[in-house]
């Protein structure tokens, strides 16, 4: 049995032996640094918005939804608990009284395993002691190394009061964290966004005349200058339509698309969420709906110079997204978002994308909210991606073309960082050259 050492020179030898091929693929996928193109992780400098440690991990909305299915506690009673009490209940319900079989629960086990913490303990004492003993900076370093994440893109909302105050304090933070300018409030909640803009001193009328448009563009220009976002982003409901006779269409045409073109910024569209299907679950209460991919196609047609990143929440939309990407080279599919981020579905989507798009897509993003989630989200994603790549290279070999380890590394690097860095003009491994932003 020939083993492949991690630091072995990447040979140009053709890999005709399937087990050697499998080893090379696994080693390459496991060690290649990834750019995490969409997260909600903020660096320690963002204070209260920086989430890390066992209590934040267990009160993740995925686990809250699962816990409230397996307990008869009322939602109101659950929300009246402290964060630590909620974490205790999640632990007892999903890890003590039941086997942690779900993907999100297994994620916690993978994280505890990574830090050699016991995932069978009846309580959280050991984990709490461990995580509270970590210095944020060293821990950040360790987590990024364990997850093999070279750069990550945050979700930054200029309409979020607490976050806005932190940006106003001109903080500096680790250059591996890249901003994205989130536009949900502007495009999905115009009434409140207008009030917020007025409080910020921007004269905007609900009719969105040219003066209002100029004001909103001034607002966005100001945040682009401050955040240096790598892209602008918005999540859109399943019933999103373009064109449409509504405020969102007007804001897209008169504000967002001109801003994207002027600043050369890509626009990330995350389509198919139904917010607040069950409001009693708060952040855990969002659902999914099938979207009309034609709306995305029409955006690509109408704005050929704008680069779109797109992820769709509904499983039923994945094939259509692949086909749309074959039609528009200004459309980059990325990630298996949220309810799709499960091994069986990640494999299915990745397989279909490879078959229809070759390596011209971004296979995954973590959507992590808590720092340590990067460890399991990437560990699990890499396992699924490596397995599907072995199938794909294996079929190519059966068809008569062997590949080299160098070619595997080139393809994997393209999918885990190159495609995104080229799309948003982010020099690969950019963090190394720029220690602290701002
Ligand atoms: O819109 C988004 O960015 C979603 O990812 C979030 O709203 C969602 O709550 C989430 O964390 C999914 O993983
Ligand atoms: Zn997200």
mmCIF file of N, CA, C and O and ligand atoms in Angstrom, residues 38 40 155 182 270 337 367, ligand 2:
data_model
loop_
_atom_site.group_PDB
_atom_site.id
_atom_site.type_symbol
_atom_site.label_atom_id
_atom_site.label_comp_id
_atom_site.label_asym_id
_atom_site.label_seq_id
_atom_site.Cartn_x
_atom_site.Cartn_y
_atom_site.Cartn_z
ATOM 1 N N UNK A 38 -18.748 33.018 2.696
ATOM 2 C CA UNK A 38 -19.891 33.603 3.414
ATOM 3 C C UNK A 38 -19.972 33.038 4.827
ATOM 4 O O UNK A 38 -20.199 31.837 5.007
ATOM 5 N N UNK A 40 -20.952 34.412 9.184
ATOM 6 C CA UNK A 40 -21.452 35.466 10.073
ATOM 7 C C UNK A 40 -20.481 35.628 11.239
ATOM 8 O O UNK A 40 -20.840 36.179 12.276
ATOM 9 N N UNK A 155 -20.361 38.928 7.373
ATOM 10 C CA UNK A 155 -21.624 39.537 6.944
ATOM 11 C C UNK A 155 -21.762 40.821 7.745
ATOM 12 O O UNK A 155 -21.882 40.767 8.975
ATOM 13 N N UNK A 182 -23.986 43.967 3.536
ATOM 14 C CA UNK A 182 -25.278 43.269 3.514
ATOM 15 C C UNK A 182 -26.406 44.275 3.330
ATOM 16 O O UNK A 182 -26.500 45.265 4.058
ATOM 17 N N UNK A 270 -28.657 35.453 -2.301
ATOM 18 C CA UNK A 270 -28.965 34.231 -1.539
ATOM 19 C C UNK A 270 -30.489 34.120 -1.543
ATOM 20 O O UNK A 270 -31.169 34.834 -0.807
ATOM 21 N N UNK A 337 -26.169 26.052 0.855
ATOM 22 C CA UNK A 337 -26.603 26.992 1.902
ATOM 23 C C UNK A 337 -27.520 26.344 2.946
ATOM 24 O O UNK A 337 -28.496 25.693 2.555
ATOM 25 N N UNK A 367 -21.132 29.471 6.405
ATOM 26 C CA UNK A 367 -22.225 30.177 7.060
ATOM 27 C C UNK A 367 -22.056 30.134 8.580
ATOM 28 O O UNK A 367 -23.005 30.319 9.336
HETATM 29 ZN ZN1 LIG B 2 -25.612 33.416 6.126
#
